[in-house]
Short mmCIF file of C-alpha atoms in Angstrom, two decimals:
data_model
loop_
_atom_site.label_atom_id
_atom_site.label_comp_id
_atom_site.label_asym_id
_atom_site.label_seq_id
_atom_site.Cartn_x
_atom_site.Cartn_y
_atom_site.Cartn_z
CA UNK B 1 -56.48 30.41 -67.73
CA UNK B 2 -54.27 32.03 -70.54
CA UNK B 3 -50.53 31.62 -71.59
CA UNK B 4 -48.45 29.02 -70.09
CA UNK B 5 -51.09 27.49 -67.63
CA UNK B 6 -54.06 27.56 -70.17
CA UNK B 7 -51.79 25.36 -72.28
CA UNK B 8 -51.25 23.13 -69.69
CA UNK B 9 -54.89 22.44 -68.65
CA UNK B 10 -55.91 21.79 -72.26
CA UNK B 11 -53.60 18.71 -72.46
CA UNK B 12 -54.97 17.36 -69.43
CA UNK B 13 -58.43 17.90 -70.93
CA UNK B 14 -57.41 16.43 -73.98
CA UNK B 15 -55.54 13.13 -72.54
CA UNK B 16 -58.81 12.90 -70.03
CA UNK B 17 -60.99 13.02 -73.51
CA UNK B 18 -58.34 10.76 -75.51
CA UNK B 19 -58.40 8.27 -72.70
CA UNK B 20 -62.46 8.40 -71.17
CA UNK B 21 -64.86 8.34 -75.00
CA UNK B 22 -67.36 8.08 -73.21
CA UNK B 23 -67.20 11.96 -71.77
CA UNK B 24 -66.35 14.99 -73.84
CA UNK B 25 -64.95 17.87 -71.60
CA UNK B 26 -65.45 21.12 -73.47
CA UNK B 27 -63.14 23.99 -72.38
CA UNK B 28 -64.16 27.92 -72.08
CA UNK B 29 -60.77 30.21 -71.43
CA UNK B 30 -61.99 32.85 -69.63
CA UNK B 31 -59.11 35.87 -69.20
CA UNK B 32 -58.55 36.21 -65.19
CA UNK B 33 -60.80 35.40 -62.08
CA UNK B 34 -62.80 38.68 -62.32
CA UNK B 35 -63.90 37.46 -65.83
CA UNK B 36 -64.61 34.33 -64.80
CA UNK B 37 -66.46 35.27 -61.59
CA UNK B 38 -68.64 37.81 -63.17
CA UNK B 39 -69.45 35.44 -65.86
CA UNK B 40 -70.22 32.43 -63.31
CA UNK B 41 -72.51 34.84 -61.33
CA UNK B 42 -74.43 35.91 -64.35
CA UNK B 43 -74.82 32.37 -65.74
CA UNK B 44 -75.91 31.16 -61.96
CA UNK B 45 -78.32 34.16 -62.29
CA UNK B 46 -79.82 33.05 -65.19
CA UNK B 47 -80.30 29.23 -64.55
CA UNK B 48 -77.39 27.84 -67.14
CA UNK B 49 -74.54 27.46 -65.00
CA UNK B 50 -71.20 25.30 -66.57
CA UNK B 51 -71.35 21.71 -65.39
CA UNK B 52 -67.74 22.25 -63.44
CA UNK B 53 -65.66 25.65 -63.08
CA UNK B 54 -63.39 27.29 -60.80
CA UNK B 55 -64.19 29.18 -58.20
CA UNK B 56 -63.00 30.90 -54.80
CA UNK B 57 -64.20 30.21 -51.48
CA UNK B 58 -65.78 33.37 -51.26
CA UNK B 59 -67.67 33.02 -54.75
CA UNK B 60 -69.06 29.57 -53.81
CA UNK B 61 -70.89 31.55 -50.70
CA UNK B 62 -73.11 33.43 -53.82
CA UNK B 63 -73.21 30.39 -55.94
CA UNK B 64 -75.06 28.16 -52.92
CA UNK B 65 -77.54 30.80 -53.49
CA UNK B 66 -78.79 29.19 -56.18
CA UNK B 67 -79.58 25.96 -55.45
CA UNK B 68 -77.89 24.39 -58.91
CA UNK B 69 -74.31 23.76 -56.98
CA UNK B 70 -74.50 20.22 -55.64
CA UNK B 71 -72.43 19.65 -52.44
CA UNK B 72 -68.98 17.93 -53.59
CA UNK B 73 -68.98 15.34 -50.65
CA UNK B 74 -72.15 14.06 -52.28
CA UNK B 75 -69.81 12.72 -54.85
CA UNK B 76 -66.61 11.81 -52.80
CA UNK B 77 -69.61 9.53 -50.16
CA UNK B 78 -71.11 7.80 -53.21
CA UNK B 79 -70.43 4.31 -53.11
CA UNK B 80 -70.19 3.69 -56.49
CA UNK B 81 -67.94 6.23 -58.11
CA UNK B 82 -66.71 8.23 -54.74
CA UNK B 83 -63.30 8.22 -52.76
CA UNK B 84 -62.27 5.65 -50.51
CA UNK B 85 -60.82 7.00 -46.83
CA UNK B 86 -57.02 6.38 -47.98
CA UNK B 87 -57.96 8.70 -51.15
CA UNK B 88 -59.54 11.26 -49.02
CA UNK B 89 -56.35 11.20 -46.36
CA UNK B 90 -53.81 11.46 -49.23
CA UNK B 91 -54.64 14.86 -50.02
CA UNK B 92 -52.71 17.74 -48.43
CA UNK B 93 -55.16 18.12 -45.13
CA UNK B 94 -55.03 22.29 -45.45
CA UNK B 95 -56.45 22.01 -49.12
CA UNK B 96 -59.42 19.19 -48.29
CA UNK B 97 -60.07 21.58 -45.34
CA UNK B 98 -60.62 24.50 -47.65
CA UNK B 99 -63.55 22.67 -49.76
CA UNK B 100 -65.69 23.27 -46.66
CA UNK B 101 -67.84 25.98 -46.21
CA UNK B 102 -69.38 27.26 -42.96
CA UNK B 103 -72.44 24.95 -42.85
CA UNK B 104 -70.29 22.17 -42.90
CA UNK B 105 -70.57 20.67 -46.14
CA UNK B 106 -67.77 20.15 -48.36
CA UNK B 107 -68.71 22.02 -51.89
CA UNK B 108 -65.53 22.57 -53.43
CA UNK B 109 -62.24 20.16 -54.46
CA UNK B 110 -59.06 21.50 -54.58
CA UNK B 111 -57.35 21.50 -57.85
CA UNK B 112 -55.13 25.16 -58.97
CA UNK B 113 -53.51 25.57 -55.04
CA UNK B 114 -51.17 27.78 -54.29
CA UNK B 115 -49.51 29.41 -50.87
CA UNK B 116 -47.28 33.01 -50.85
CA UNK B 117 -43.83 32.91 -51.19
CA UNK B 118 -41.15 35.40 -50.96
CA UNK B 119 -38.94 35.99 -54.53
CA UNK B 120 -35.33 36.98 -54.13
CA UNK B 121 -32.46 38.04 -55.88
CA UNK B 122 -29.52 35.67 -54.83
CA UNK B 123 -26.97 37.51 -56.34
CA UNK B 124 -27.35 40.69 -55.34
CA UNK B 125 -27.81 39.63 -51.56
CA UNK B 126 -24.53 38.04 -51.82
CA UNK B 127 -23.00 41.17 -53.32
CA UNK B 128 -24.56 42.95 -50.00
CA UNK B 129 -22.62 40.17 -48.15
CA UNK B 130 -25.67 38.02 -47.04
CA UNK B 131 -25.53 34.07 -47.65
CA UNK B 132 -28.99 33.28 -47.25
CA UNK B 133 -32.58 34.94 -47.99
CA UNK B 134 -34.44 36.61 -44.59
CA UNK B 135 -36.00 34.09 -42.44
CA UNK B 136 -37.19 36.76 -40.09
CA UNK B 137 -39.11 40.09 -40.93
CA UNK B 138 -35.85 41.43 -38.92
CA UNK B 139 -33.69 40.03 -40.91
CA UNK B 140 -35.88 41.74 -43.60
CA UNK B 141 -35.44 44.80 -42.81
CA UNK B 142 -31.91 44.86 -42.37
CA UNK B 143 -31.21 43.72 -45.61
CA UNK B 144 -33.57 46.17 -47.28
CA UNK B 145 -32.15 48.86 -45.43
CA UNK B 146 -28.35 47.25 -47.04
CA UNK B 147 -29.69 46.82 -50.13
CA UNK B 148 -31.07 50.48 -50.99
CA UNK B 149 -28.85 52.75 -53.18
CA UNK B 150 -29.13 56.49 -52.20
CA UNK B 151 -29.29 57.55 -55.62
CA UNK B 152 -32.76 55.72 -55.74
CA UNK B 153 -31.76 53.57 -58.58
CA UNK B 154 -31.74 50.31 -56.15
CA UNK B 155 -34.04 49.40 -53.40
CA UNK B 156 -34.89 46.34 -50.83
CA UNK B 157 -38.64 45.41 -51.95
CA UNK B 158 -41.05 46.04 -53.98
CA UNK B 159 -44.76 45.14 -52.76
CA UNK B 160 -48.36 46.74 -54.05
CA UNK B 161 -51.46 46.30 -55.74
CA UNK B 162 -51.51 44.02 -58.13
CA UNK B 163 -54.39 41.45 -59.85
CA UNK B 164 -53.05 38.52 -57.38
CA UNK B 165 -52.99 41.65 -54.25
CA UNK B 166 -50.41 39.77 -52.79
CA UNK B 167 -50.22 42.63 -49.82
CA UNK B 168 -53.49 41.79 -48.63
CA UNK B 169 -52.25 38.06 -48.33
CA UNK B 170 -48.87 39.09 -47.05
CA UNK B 171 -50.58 41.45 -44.45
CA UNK B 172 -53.23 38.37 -43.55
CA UNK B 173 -50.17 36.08 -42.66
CA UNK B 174 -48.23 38.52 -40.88
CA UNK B 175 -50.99 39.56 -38.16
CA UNK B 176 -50.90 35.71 -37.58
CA UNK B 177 -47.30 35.94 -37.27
CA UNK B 178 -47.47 38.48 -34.43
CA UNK B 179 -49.88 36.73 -32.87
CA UNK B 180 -53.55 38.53 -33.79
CA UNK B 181 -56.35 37.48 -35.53
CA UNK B 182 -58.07 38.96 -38.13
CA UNK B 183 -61.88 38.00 -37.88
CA UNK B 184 -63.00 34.79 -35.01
CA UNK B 185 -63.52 31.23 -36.49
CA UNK B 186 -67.02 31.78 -37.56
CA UNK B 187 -66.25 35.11 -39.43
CA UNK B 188 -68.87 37.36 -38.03
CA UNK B 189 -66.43 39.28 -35.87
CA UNK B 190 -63.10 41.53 -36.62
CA UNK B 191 -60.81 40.91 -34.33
CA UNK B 192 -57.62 42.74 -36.31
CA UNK B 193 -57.80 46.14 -33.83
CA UNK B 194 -58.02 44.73 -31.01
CA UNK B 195 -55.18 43.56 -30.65
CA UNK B 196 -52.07 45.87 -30.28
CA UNK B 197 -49.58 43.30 -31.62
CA UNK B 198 -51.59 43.36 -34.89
CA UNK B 199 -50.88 46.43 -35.38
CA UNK B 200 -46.57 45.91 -35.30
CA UNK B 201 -46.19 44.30 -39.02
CA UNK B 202 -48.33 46.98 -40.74
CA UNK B 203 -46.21 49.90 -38.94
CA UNK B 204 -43.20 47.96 -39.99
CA UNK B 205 -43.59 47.75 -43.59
CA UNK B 206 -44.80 51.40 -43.13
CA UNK B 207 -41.47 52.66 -42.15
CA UNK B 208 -39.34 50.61 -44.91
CA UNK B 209 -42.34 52.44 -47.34
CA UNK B 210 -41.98 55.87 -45.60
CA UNK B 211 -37.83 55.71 -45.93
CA UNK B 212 -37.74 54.22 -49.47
CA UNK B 213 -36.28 50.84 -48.64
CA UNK B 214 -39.67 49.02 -50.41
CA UNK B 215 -41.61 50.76 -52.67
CA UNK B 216 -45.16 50.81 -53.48
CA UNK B 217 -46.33 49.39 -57.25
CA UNK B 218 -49.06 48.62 -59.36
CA UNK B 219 -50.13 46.06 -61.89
CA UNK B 220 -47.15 43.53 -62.26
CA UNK B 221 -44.44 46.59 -62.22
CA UNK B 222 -42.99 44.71 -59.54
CA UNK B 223 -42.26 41.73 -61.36
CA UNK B 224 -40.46 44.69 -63.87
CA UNK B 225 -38.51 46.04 -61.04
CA UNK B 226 -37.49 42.48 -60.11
CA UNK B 227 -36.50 41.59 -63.17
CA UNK B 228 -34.30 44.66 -64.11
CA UNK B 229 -32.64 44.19 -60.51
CA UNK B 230 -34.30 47.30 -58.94
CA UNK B 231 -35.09 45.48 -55.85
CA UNK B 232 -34.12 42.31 -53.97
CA UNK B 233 -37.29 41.01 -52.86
CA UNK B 234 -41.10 40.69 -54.24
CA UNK B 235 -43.93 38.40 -53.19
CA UNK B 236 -46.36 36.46 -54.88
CA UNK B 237 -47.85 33.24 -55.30
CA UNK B 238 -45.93 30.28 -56.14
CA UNK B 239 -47.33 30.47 -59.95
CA UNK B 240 -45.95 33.54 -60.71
CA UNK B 241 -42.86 31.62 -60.88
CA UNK B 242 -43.73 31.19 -64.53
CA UNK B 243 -44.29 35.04 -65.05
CA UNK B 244 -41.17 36.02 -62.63
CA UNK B 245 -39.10 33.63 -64.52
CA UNK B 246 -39.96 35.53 -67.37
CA UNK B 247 -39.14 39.01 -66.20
CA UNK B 248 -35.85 38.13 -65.18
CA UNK B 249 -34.89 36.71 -68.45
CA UNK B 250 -31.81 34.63 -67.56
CA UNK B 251 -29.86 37.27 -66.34
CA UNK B 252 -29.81 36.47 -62.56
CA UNK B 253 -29.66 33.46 -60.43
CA UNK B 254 -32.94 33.86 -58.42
CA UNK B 255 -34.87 31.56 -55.79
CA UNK B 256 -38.60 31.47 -53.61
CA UNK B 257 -38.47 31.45 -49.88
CA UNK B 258 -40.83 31.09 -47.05
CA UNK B 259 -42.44 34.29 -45.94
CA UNK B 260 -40.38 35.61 -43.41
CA UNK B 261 -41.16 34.99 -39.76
CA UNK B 262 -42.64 37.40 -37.24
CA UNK B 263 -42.28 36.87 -33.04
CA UNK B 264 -45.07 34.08 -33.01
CA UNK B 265 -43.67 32.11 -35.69
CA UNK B 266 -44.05 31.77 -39.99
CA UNK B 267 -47.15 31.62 -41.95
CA UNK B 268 -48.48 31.93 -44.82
CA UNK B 269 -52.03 31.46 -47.21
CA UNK B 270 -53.53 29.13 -49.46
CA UNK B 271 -54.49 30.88 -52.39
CA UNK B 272 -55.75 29.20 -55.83
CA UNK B 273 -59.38 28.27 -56.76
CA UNK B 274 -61.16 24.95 -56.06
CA UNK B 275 -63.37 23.50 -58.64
CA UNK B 276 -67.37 23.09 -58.41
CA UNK B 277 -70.18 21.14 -59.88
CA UNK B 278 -73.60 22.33 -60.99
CA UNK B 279 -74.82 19.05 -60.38
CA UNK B 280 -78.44 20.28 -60.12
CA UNK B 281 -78.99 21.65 -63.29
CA UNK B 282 -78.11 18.67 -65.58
CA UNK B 283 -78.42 14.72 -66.47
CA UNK B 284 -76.56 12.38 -64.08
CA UNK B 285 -74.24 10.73 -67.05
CA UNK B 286 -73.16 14.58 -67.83
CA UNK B 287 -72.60 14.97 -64.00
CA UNK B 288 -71.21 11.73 -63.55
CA UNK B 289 -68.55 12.66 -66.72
CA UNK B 290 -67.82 15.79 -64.91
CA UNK B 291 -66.81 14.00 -61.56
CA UNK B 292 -64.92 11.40 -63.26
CA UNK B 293 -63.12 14.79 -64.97
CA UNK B 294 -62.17 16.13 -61.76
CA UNK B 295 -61.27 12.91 -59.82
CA UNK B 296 -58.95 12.01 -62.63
CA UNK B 297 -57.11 15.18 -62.50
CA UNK B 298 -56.57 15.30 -58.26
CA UNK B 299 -54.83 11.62 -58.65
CA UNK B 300 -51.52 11.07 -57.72
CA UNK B 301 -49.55 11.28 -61.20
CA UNK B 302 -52.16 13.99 -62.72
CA UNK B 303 -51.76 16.22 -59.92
CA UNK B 304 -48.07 15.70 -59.83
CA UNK B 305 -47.73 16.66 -63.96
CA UNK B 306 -49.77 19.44 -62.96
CA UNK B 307 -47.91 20.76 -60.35
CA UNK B 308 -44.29 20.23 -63.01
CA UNK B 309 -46.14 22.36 -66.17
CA UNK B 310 -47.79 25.33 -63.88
CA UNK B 311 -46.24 25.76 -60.57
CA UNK B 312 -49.51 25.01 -58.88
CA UNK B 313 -48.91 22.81 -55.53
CA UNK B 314 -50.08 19.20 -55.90
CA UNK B 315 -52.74 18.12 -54.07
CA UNK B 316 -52.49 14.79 -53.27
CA UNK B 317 -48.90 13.93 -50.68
CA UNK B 318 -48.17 10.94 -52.35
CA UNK B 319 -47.75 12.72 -55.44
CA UNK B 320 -44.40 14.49 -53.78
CA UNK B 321 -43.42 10.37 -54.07
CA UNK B 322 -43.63 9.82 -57.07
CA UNK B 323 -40.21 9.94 -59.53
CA UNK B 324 -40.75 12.61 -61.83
CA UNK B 325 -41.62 15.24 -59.39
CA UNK B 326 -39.32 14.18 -56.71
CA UNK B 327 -36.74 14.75 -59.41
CA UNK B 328 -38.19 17.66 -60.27
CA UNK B 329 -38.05 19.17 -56.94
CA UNK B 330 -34.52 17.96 -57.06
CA UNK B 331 -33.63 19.63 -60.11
CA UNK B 332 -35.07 22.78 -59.01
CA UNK B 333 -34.48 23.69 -55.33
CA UNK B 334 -35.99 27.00 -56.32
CA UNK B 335 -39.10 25.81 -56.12
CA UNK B 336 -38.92 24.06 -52.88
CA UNK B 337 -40.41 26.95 -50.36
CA UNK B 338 -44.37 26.54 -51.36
CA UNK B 339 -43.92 22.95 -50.28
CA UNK B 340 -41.99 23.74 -47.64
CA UNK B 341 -44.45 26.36 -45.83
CA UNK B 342 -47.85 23.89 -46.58
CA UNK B 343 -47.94 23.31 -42.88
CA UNK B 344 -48.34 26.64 -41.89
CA UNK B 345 -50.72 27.85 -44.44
CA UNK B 346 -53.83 29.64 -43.73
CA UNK B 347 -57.47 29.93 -44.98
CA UNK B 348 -58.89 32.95 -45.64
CA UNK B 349 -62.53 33.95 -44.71
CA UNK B 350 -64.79 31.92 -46.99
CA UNK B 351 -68.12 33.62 -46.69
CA UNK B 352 -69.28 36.14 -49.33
CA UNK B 353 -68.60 39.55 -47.45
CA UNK B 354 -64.45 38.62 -47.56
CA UNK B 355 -64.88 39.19 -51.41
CA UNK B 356 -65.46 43.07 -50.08
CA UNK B 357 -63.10 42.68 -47.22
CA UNK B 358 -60.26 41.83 -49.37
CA UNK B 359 -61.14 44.91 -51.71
CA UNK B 360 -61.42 46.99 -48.58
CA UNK B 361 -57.99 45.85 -46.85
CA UNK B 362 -56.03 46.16 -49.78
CA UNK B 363 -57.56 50.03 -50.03
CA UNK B 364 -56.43 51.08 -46.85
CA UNK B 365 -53.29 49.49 -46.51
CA UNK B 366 -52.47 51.40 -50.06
CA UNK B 367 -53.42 54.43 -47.92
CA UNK B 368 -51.07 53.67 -45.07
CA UNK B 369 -48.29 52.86 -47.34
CA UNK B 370 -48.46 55.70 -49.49
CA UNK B 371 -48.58 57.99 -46.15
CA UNK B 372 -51.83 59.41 -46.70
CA UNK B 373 -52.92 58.15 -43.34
CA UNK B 374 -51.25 57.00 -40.31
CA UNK B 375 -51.55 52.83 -39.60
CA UNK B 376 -53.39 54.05 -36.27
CA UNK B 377 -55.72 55.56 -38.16
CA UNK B 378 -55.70 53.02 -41.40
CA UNK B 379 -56.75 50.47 -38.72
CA UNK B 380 -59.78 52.06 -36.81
CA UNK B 381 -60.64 53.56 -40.77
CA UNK B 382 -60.76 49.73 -41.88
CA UNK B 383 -62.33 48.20 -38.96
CA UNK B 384 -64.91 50.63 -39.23
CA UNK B 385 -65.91 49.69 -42.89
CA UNK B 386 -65.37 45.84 -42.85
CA UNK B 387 -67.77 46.34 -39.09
CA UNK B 388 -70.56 47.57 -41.44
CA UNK B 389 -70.67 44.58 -43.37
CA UNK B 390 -69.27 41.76 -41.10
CA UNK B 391 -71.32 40.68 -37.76
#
């Protein structure tokens, strides 16, 4: 973690080593996920794996590989030093649900969780003469179609590739929203073709693309075009709110939302990496240190500060008790749409082939969007590739 949320997770290191002399948590800031996945993956491969590090679902499917990662639930069951049943049924159940993998152990704990939220621009939807952000993708579409300039220098939304590939999470949500699936429970199947309804959001979007109500971006230009009031609309996690805040620089009043509903009701997905332990690689007291490390930062009021300095969800639901972040939450009703849309949240595909999958989906729906191939076509093109790989 860099910037603003590497900050933050160094004082939490350094009050857990202030406050526990017995254990020394050492901290390696690794750039983005890819950097940290590709180092993870070469230190599993070559037997001297961290202690504890952050991971995604879909990385923990390599790591098991191993046989160094030690099955979290071995820790929350001990007896000694584990979780009692009211710790365990305080945390947010979507989040304790995604520390299981598809053999049915628990191997991860949730810590940096976040869902997809819609950003927009509250001033210039009341200049188009709307009160209230979309709370439909109908309502969407009208007001990107209100909002775009025909001079091109203003337009509804702005939605691409970026490092987060929010369209790929977007895109996941919606085919729930219209009532598809995209693989069946146990991941082996796609399911996203056949089913005509799953089809609907992706020719949707297409046609604000294809008549230059949302436009296509890379990188973080979409944060730019936020921030210099190009467009109404982006979407993200809720920790961009840090990064969003500072495109827009003051200049606008600006707010999250839910993602907008579709026929068969509002979702959205978890996002954010759990954390793991190597547990079979070293001593029990270093183990036991790194344990105490992580069940120290998923309590109530750790969580809680967490959730004030990053933007990260909490974890735990008492922590949305406690005084300083129901003020918080008070003081910025902003921020109120990723806890807001926790109920609906999914889980993506945790096995090892989504890590391709996502890569895949986010290919061909840049395809689709930039009209270099119909969504008819984008969808038998994908289901194709992610067929090869997924059964």
């Amino acid at each position: 973690m860099q910037a603003a949320l590497g900050k933050a997770l160094t004082k939490l290191i350094d009050e857990f080593n202030a406050t526990h002399p017995r254990y020394k948590i050492v901290q390696t800031a690794i750039a983005n996920y890819s950097s940290l996945q590709q180092k993870t993956t070469a230190a599993v491969a070559s037997g001297q794996p961290p202690v504890l590090t952050q991971a995604y679902e879909n990385w923990v499917a390599n790591y098991m590989l191993g046989n160094l990662l030690t099955p979290i639930e071995k820790f929350v069951k001990d007896p000694s030093m584990g979780l009692s049943q009211s710790e365990i049924n305080d945390f947010f159940p979507i989040m304790w649900k995604d520390g299981y993998m598809p053999d049915g152990k628990m191997w991860m704990m949730p810590f940096n969780k976040s869902v997809e939220v819609m950003y927009y621009n509250i001033e210039m939807l009341k200049e188009a003469g709307f009160d209230h952000p979309p709370r439909t993708w109908d309502e969407f579409a009208t007001m990107c179609k209100a909002l775009t300039k025909p001079d091109g220098s203003q337009w509804g939304a702005s939605l691409g590739m970026s490092s987060s590939d929010a369209i790929v999470d977007v895109w996941y949500a919606m085919v729930y929203e219209w009532g598809g699936r995209v693989l069946t429970d146990d991941y082996r199947n796609v399911l996203f073709d056949k089913d005509p309804n799953a089809l609907a959001p992706v020719k949707l979007l297409n046609e604000l693309y294809k008549n230059g109500y949302m436009h296509f971006t890379n990188g973080y230009d979409y944060q730019s075009d936020f921030g210099n009031k190009k467009c109404a609309f982006i979407f993200g996690s809720v920790v961009g709110y840090t990064y969003v805040d500072q495109a827009v620089g003051g200049r606008f009043k600006w707010a999250q939302a839910p993602i907008p509903a579709g026929p068969k009701g509002q979702y959205t997905t978890l996002s954010g990496a759990n954390v793991v332990i190597f547990g079979n690689r070293y001593d029990a007291q270093t183990v036991k240190g790194a344990w105490e490390f992580v069940k120290w930062f998923t309590s109530p009021y750790q969580t809680a500060r967490w959730s004030i300095d990053t933007a990260y969800l909490p974890v735990r639901k008492s922590a949305l008790d406690l005084p300083l972040l129901k003020d918080f939450i008070a003081n910025h009703p902003e921020r109120r749409a990723g806890f807001d849309e926790l109920p609906n949240a999914l889980i993506e595909p945790v096995t090892k082939e989504w890590t391709q999958a996502y890569v895949d989906i986010g290919a061909e729906l840049q395809k689709i969007f930039l009209q270099k191939i119909s969504p008819e076509d984008g969808y038998k093109e994908l289901s194709i590739k992610l067929r090869s790989y997924i059964h």
